[in-house]
Coordinates of C-alpha atoms in Angstrom, one line a residue:
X1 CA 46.4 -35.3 150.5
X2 CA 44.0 -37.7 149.1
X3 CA 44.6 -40.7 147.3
X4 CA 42.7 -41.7 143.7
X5 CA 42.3 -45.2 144.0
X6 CA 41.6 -46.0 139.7
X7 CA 40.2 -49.6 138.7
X8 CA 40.7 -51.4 135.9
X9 CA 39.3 -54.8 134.4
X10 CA 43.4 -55.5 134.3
X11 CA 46.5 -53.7 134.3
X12 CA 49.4 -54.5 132.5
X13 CA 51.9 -53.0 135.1
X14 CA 55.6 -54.4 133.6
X15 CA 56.8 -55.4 137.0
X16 CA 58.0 -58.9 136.7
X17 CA 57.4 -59.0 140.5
X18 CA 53.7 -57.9 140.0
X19 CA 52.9 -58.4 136.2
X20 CA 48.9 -57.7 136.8
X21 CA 46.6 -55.7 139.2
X22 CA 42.8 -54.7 139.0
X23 CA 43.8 -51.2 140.7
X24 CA 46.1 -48.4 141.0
X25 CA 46.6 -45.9 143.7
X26 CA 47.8 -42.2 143.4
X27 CA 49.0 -39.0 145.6
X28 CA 51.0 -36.5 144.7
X29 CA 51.9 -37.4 140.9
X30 CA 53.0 -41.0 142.1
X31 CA 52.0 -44.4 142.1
X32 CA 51.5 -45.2 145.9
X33 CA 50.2 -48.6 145.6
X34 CA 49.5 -51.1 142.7
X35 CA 47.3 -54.5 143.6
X36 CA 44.1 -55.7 144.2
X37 CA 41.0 -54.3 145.8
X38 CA 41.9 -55.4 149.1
X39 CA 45.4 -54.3 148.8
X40 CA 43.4 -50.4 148.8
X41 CA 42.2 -50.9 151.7
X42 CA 44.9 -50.5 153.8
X43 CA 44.7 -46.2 152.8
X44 CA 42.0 -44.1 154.2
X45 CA 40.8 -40.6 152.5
X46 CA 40.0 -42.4 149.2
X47 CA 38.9 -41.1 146.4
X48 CA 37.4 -43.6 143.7
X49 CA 38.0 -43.2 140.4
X50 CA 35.7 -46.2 138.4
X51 CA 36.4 -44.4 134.7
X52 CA 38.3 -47.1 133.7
X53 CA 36.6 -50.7 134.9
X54 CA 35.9 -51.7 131.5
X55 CA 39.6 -51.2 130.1
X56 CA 43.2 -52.3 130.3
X57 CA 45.5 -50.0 131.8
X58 CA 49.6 -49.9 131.3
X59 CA 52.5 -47.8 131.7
X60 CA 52.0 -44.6 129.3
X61 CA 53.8 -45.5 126.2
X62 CA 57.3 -43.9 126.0
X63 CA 58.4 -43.1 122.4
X64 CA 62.1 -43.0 122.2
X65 CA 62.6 -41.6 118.9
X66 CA 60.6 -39.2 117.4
X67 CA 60.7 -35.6 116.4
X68 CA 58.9 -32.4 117.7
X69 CA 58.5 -31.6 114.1
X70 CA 56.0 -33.9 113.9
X71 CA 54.0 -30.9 115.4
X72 CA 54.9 -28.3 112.5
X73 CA 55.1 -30.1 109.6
X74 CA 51.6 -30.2 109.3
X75 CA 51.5 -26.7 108.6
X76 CA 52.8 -27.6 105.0
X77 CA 51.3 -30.0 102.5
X78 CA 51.5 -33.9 102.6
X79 CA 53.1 -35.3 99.9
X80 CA 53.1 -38.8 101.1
X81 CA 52.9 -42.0 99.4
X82 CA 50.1 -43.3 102.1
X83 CA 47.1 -41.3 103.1
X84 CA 48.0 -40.0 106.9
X85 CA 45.7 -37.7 109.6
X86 CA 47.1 -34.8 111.0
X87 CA 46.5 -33.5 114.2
X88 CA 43.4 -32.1 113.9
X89 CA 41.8 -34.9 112.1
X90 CA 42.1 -34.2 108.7
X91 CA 42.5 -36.8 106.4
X92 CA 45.3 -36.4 103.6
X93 CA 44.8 -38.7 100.8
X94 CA 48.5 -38.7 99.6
X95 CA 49.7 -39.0 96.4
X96 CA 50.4 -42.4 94.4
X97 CA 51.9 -40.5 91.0
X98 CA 54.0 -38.2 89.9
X99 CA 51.1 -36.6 87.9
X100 CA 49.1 -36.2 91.6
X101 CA 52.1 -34.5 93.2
X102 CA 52.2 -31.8 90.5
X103 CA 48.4 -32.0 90.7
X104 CA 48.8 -31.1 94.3
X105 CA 51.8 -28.8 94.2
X106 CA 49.3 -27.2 91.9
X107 CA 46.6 -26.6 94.0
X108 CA 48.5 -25.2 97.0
X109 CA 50.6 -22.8 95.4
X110 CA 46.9 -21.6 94.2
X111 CA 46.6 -20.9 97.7
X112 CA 49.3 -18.7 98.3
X113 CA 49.9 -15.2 98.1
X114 CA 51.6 -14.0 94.7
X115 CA 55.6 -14.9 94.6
X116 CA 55.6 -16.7 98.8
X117 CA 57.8 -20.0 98.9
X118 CA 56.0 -23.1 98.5
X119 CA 57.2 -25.6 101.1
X120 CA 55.8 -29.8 100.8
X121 CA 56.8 -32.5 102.8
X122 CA 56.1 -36.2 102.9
X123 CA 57.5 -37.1 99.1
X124 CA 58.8 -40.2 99.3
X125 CA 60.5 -41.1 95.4
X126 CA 61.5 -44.6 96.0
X127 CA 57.9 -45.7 95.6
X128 CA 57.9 -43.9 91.7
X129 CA 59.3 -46.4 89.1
X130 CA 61.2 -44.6 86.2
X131 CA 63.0 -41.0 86.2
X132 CA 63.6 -39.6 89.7
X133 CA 61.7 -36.1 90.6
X134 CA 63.7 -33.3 89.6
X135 CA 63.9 -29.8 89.1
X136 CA 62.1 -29.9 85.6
X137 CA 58.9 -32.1 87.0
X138 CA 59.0 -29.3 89.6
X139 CA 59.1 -26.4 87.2
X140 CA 55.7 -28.4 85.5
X141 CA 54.3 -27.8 88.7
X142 CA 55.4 -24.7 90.2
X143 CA 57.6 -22.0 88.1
X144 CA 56.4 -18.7 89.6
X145 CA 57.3 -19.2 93.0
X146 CA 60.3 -20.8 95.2
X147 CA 59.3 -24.9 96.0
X148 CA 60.8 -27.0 98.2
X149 CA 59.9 -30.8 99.2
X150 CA 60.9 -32.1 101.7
X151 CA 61.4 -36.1 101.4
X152 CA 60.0 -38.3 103.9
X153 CA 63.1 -39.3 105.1
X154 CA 63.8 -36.1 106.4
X155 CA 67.4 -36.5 104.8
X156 CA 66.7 -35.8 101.3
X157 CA 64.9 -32.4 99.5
X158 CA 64.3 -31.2 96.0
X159 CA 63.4 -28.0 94.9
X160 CA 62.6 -25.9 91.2
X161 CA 64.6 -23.8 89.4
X162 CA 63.3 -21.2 91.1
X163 CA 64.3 -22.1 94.6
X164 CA 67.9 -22.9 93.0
X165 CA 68.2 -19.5 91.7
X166 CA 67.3 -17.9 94.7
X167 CA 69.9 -19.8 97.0
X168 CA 72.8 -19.1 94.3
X169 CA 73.2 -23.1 94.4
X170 CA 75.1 -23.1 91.2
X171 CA 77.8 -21.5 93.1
X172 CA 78.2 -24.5 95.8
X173 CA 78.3 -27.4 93.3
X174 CA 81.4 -28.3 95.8
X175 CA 79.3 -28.9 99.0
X176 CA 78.6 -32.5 99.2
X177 CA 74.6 -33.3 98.4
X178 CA 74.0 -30.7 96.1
X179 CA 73.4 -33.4 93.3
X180 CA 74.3 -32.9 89.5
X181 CA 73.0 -34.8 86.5
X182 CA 74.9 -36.4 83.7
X183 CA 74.8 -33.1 81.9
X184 CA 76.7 -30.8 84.3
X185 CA 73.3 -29.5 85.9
X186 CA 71.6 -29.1 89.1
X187 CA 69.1 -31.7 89.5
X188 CA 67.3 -29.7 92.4
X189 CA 68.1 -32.5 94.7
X190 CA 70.2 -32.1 97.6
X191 CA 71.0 -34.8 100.0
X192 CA 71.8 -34.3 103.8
X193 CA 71.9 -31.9 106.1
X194 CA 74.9 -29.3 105.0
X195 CA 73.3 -29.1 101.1
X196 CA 70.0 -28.7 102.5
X197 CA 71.2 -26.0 105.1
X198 CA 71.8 -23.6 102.2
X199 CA 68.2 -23.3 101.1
X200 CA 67.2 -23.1 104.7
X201 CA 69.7 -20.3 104.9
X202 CA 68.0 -18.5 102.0
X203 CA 64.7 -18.8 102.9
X204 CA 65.4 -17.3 106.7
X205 CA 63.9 -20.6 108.5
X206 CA 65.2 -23.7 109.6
X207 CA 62.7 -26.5 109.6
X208 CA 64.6 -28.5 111.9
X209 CA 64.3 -25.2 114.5
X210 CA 60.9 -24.6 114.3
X211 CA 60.7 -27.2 116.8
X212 CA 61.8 -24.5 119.3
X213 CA 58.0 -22.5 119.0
X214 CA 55.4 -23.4 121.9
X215 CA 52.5 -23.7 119.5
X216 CA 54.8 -26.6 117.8
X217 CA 55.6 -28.3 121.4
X218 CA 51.8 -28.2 121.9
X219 CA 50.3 -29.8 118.9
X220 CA 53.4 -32.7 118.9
X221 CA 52.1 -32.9 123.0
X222 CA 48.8 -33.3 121.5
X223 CA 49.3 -35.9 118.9
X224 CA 51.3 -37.9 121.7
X225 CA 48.5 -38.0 124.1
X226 CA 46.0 -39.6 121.2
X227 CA 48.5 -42.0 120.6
X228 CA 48.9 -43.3 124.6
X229 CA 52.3 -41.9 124.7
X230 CA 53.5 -40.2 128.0
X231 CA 57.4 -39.6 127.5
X232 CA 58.5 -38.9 124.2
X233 CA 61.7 -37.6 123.0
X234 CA 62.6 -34.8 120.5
X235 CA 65.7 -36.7 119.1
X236 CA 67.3 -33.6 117.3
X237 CA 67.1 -30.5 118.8
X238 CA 69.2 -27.8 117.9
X239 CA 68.5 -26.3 122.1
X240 CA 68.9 -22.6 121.3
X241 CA 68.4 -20.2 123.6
X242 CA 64.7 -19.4 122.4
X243 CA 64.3 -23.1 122.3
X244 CA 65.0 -24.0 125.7
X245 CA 63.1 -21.3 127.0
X246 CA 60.1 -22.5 125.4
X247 CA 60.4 -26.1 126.2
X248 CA 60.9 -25.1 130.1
X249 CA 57.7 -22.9 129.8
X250 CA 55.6 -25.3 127.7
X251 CA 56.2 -27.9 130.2
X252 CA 55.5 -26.1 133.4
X253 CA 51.9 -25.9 131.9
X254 CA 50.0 -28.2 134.1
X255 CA 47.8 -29.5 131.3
X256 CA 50.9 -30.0 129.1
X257 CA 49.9 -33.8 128.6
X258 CA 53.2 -35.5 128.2
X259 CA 56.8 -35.5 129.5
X260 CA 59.7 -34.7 127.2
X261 CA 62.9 -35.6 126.3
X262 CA 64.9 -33.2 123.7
X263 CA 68.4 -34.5 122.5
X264 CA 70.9 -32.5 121.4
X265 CA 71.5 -32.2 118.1
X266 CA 75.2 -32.4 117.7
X267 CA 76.1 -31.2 114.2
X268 CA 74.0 -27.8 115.3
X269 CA 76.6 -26.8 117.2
X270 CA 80.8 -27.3 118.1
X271 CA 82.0 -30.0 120.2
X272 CA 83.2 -27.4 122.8
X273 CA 79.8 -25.7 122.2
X274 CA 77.6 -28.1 122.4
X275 CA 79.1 -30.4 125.8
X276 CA 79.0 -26.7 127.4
X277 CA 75.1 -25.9 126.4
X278 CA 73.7 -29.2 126.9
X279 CA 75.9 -29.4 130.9
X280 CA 74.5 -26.2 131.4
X281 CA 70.6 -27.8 130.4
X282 CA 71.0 -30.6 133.0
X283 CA 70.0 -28.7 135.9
X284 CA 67.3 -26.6 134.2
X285 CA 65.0 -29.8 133.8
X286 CA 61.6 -29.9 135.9
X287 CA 59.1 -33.3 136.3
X288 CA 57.7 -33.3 132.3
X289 CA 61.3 -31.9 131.0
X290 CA 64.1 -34.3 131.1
X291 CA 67.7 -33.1 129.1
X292 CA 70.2 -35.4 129.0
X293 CA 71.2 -37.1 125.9
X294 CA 72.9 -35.6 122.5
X295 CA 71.9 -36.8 119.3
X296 CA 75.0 -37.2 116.9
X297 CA 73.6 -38.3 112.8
X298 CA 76.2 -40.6 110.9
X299 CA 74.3 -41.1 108.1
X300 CA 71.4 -40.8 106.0
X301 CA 68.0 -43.4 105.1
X302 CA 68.5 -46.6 103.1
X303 CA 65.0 -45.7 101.1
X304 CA 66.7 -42.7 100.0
X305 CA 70.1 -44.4 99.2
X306 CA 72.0 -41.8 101.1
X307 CA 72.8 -44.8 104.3
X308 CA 76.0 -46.5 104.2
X309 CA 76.1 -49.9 103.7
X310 CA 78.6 -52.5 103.8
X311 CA 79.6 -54.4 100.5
X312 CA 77.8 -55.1 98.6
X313 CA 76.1 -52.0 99.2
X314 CA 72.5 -51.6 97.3
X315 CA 71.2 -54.4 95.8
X316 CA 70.2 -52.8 93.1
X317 CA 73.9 -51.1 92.1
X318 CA 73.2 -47.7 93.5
X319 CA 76.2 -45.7 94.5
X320 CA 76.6 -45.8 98.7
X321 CA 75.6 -43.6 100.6
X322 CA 76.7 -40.1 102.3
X323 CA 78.3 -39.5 105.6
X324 CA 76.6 -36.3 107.5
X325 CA 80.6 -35.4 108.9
X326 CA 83.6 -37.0 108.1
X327 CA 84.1 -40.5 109.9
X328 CA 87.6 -39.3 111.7
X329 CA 85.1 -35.9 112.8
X330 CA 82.4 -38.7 113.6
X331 CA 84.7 -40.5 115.9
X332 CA 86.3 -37.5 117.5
X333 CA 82.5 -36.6 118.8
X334 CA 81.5 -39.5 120.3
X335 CA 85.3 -39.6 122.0
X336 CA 84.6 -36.4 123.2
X337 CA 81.0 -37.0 124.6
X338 CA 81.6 -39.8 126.1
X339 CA 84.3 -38.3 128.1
X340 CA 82.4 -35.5 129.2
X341 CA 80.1 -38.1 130.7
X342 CA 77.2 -37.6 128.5
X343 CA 74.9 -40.1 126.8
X344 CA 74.9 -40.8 123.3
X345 CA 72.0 -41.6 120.8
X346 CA 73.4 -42.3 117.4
X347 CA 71.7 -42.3 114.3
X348 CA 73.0 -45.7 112.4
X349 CA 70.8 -46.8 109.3
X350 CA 73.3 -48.6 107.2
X351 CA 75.8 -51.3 108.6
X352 CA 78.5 -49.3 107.7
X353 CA 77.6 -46.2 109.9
X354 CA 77.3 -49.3 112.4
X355 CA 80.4 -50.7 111.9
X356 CA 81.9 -47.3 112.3
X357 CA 80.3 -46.0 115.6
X358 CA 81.3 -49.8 117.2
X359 CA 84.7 -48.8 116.2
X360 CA 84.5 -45.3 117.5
X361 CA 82.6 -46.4 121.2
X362 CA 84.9 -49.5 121.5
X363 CA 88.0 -46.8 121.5
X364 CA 85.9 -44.5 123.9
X365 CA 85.2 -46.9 126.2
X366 CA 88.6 -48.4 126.3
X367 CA 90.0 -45.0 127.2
X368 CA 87.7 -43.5 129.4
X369 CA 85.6 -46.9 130.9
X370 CA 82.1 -45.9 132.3
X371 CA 80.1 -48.1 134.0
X372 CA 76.2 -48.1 132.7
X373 CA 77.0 -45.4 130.3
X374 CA 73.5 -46.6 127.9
X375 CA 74.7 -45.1 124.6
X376 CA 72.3 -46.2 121.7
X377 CA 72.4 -46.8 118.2
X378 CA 69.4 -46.1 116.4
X379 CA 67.5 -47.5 113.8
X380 CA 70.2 -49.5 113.1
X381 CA 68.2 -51.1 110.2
X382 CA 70.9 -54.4 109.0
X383 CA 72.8 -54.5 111.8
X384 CA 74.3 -57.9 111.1
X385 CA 74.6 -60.8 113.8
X386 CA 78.8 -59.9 114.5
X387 CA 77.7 -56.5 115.2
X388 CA 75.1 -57.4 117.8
X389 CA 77.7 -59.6 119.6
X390 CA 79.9 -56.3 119.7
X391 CA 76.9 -53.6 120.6
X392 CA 76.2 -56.8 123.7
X393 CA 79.8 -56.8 124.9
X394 CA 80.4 -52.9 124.6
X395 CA 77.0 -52.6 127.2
X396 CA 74.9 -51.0 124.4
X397 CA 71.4 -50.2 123.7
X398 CA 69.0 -50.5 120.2
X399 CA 65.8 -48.8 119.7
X400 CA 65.2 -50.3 116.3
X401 CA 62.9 -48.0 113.7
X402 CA 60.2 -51.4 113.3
X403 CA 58.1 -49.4 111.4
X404 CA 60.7 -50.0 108.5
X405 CA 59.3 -53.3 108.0
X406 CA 55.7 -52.0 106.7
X407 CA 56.1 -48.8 104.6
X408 CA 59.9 -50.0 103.1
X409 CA 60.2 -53.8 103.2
X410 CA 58.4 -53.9 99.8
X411 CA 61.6 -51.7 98.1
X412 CA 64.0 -53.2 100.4
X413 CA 63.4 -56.5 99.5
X414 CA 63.1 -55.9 95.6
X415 CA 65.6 -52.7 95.4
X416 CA 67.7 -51.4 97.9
X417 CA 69.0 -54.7 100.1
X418 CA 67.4 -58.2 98.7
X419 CA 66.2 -61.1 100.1
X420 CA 69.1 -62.2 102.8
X421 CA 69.3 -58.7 104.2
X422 CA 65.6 -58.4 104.8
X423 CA 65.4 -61.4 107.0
X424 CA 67.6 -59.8 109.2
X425 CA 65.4 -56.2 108.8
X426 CA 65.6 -54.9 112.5
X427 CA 67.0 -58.1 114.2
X428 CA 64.6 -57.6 117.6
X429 CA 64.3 -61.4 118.1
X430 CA 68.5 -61.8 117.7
X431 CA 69.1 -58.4 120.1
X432 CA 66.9 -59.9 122.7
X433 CA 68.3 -63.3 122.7
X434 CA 72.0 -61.7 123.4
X435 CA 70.0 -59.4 126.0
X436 CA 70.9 -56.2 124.8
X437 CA 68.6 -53.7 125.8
X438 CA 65.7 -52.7 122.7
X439 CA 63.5 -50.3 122.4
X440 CA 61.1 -49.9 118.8
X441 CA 60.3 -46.5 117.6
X442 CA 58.1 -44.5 114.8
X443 CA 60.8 -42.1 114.0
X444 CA 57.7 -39.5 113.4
X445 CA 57.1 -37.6 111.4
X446 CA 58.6 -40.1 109.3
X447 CA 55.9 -42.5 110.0
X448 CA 53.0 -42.1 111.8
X449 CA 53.5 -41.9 115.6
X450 CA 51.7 -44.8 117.2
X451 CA 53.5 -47.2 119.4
X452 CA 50.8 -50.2 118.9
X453 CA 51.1 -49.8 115.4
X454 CA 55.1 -50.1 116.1
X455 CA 54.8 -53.1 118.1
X456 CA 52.4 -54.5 115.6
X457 CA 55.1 -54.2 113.0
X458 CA 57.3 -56.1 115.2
X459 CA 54.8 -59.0 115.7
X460 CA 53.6 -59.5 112.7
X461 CA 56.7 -58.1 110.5
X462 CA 54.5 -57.6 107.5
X463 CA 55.1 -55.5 104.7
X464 CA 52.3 -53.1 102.6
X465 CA 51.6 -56.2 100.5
X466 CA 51.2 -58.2 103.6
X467 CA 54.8 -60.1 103.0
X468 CA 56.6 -62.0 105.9
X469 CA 60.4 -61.1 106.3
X470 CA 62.1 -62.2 108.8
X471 CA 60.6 -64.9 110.4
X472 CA 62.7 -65.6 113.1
X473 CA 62.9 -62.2 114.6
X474 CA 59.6 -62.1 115.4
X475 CA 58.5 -61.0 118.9
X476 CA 55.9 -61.8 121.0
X477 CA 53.2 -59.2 122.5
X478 CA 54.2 -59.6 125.7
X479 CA 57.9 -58.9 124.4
X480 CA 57.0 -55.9 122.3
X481 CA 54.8 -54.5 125.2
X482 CA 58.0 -54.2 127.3
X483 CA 59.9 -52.8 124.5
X484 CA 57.4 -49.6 123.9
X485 CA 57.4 -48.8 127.9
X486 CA 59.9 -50.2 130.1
X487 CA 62.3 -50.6 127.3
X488 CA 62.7 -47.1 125.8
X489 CA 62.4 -46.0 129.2
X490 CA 65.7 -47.4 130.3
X491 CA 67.4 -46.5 126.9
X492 CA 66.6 -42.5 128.2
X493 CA 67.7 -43.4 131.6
X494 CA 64.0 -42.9 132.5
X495 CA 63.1 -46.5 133.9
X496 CA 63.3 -45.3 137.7
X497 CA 60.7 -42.8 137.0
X498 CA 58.5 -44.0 134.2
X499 CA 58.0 -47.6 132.0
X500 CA 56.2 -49.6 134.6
X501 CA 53.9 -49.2 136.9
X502 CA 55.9 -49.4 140.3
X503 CA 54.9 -47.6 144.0
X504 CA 57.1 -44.5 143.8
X505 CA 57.1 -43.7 140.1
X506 CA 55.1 -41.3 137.9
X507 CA 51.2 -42.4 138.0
X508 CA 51.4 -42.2 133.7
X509 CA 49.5 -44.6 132.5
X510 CA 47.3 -45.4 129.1
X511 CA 43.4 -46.7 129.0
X512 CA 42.7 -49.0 126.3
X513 CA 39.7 -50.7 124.7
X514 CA 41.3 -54.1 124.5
X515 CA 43.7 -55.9 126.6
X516 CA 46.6 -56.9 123.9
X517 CA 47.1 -59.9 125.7
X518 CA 44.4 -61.2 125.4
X519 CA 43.9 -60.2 121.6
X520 CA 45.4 -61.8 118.7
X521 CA 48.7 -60.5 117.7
X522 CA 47.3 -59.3 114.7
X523 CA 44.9 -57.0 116.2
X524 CA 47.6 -55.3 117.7
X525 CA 47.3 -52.1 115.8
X526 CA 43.7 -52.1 115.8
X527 CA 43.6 -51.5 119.8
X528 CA 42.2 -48.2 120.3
X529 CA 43.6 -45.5 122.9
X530 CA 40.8 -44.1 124.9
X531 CA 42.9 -41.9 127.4
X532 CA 46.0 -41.4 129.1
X533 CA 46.8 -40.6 132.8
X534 CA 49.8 -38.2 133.3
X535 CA 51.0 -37.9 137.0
X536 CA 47.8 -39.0 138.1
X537 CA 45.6 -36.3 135.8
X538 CA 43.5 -37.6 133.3
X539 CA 43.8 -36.4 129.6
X540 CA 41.1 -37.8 127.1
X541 CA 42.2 -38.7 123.6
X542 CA 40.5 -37.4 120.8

């Protein structure tokens, strides 16, 4: 079999026994050899691959938190508060007003056939001072047709009058979410997963199971690739039957550019249920498919108020949050997973939901001890300094949502948690000095997928308005480098195969215009992704 021998001006390789090398050689998918040029010498049969000389190569970026709906929400209208580019290139402005979002709402029911459900994403409302979207703003908008946004958060909608009508949602004023105003009305806002499940039920289509459709696989492969990631996780999927198959079959593609991670989503299905189906998905993995970990939600976003936080709760007197299951019901799941021997990723914005799952893991692991069992709280956005002691000495992981810091530190600082809080806003610096294992993530389609844009929020830790918080949980390059490869590797249970470049691993590897260590840390997220390598093939970004 021949060996492609690829040189570099300087490859980042995270091995701490061989940080840098000028060349890389491949056969069969895997890294045979990483070094010098004379260290290629020793292999005959060479095939020279000089594409990249003139860039710095790592480890493909691995992305370990994300969503395949990154891939089909771009078939809807961004309603966004920044402008964003979707997969295809398209610039979306956003919208900075209320008046614009009508505007926009406007324009794309214009585009629909007579009386077909309008569907938006993107809207995020803690950026609009003064009274909160609502049914009536929608009804301005839209009156002749079903509407439904969907909040950036991913945890919050609102819909019109019309779209309230249609699900009956007068009649289930009693599920939690389903949000009433002083007057004994529906607002049109509904809050977490079970209130939002109704209009989903209504409209015949599921949002969050849309990320079971090749096409949708394919565009979120797609968008990874421009963005130098080679692993990336679908951290909430429901794994139905039609969504297995179509992960296995996407994946067997050979030009299917990345390797993929779905986690269970727990709430989709039984406990009994769900340890059964996702047992039954271990085996049915293949080289670019890895099942594995099940992804249970506590809680909800902070920037949508619906986290739970520990007193004093908001800063700015909101009520607390909502829990997505009872806490006993919460606790009872992670018991249960973590007996079966699976690994948990846990969805913790608020300190509370921390607090809470610390609790619940401390119990499981004092029943049922497992050694190197890398369950991971995510986001985990105030995770206070007693709760990373705990999450050290129960053999935790983070992956911390840094991107936080840019699009929400502006409203967490002046609404939702004040000034002490935010210094502590995704404690990297503190987790790494008690050496618990951290990753950073995007959390996309929340925010923009981009891993150097990530590790240049946890760098520089600068808001919109260019505001420091947090100054002493600032990272390094080198450090954030590690987190956004080897890092969220290991937090999948990956790092044998992929996060470094290592003889015997996956040949995955990302071409870049600059070297980051060599640039100034504030460059960071201007570093351009030229192409990745997956298992030795070359995929060009776009």
């Amino acid at each position: 079999m021949t060996i492609t021998v690829f040189a570099a001006r300087r490859i980042l390789t995270m091995n701490p026994s061989q940080p840098e090398a000028t060349h890389i050689a491949v056969r069969d998918g895997r890294i045979l050899a990483v070094g010098d040029l004379a260290a290629m010498q020793a292999f005959s049969d060479t095939q020279w691959d000089e594409r990249f000389a003139d860039r710095c190569l790592m480890p493909g970026f691995v992305e370990g938190h994300s969503h395949a709906l990154e891939g089909s929400m771009w078939e809807y209208p961004y309603l966004g508060y920044f402008p964003r580019r979707d997969p295809d290139g398209r610039r979306w402005a956003g919208a900075q007003s209320l008046a614009a979002v009508q505007a926009l709402l406007r324009e794309q029911a214009g585009l629909l056939p007579p009386h077909q459900p309008l569907i938006a994403w993107g809207f995020d409302p803690v950026y609009f001072e003064g009274a909160r979207l609502d049914r009536l703003r929608l009804d301005e908008a839209v009156s002749d047709r079903p509407l439904v946004i969907l909040h950036a958060s991913l945890h919050v909608m609102t819909v019109n009058s019309a779209m309230l009508e249609l699900a009956g949602l007068q009649r289930h004023v009693d599920v939690e979410g389903i949000m009433v105003g002083d007057d004994g009305s529906l607002t049109g806002e509904l809050q977490e997963m079970a209130a939002m499940h109704v209009v989903f039920e209504t409209l015949g289509m599921n949002l969050f199971e849309t990320v079971g459709a090749p096409e949708t696989l394919w565009r979120y492969g797609r968008v990874a690739r421009n963005a130098g990631v080679t692993t990336i996780t679908d951290l909430y999927n429901p794994l139905t039957d039609e969504g297995i198959a179509a992960l296995k079959a996407v994946t067997r593609e050979d030009d299917y550019p990345v390797r993929l991670v779905p986690a269970m989503a727990a709430l989709a299905w039984s406990v009994e249920e769900g340890i059964e189906r996702l047992q039954g998905c271990l085996e049915q993995g293949n080289d670019k498919l890895h099942f594995g970990p099940v992804k249970l939600m506590t809680d909800g976003s902070i920037q949508g108020y619906t986290a739970r936080l520990k007193w004093p709760h908001y800063h700015d007197g909101h009520a607390n949050g909502i829990w997505n299951a009872p806490p006993e019901t919460l606790r009872e799941m992670v018991e249960a997973y973590h007996q079966a021997g699976l690994q948990l990723h846990i969805h913790t914005n608020g300190d509370e939901a921390v607090e809470l799952m610390l609790e619940a893991l401390e119990g499981a692991l004092t029943f049922w001890p497992r050694c190197d069992h890398r369950h991971t709280l995510q986001h985990c956005q105030v995770i206070d300094h007693a709760q990373l002691r705990r999450a050290s000495a129960q053999g935790l992981c983070l992956n911390m949502f840094a991107n936080h810091l840019y699009y929400w530190g502006d409203i967490h600082l002046r609404r939702t948690l004040g000034h002490e809080r935010c210094q502590r806003l995704e404690p990297l610096a503190s987790a790494r000095r008690l050496g618990i294992p951290t990753a950073i993530h995007s959390d996309a389609p929340v925010t923009p997928l981009g891993p150097l844009f990530t590790a240049w929020c946890a760098v520089m830790r600068q808001t919109a308005t260019g505001q420091t918080l947090g100054e002493q949980e600032r990272l390094s390059v080198a450090e954030v480098l590690e987190m956004i490869t080897l890092g969220a590797a290991y937090t999948l249970r990956l790092d044998h195969l992929v996060g470094s470049l290592e003889i015997g691993k996956f040949a995955d590897m990302v071409a870049l215009d600059r070297d980051p260590l060599a640039s100034v840390p504030d460059a960071l997220k201007e570093i351009r992704v030229t192409a990745t390598v997956l298992g030795g093939r070359v995929h060009e970004a776009e």
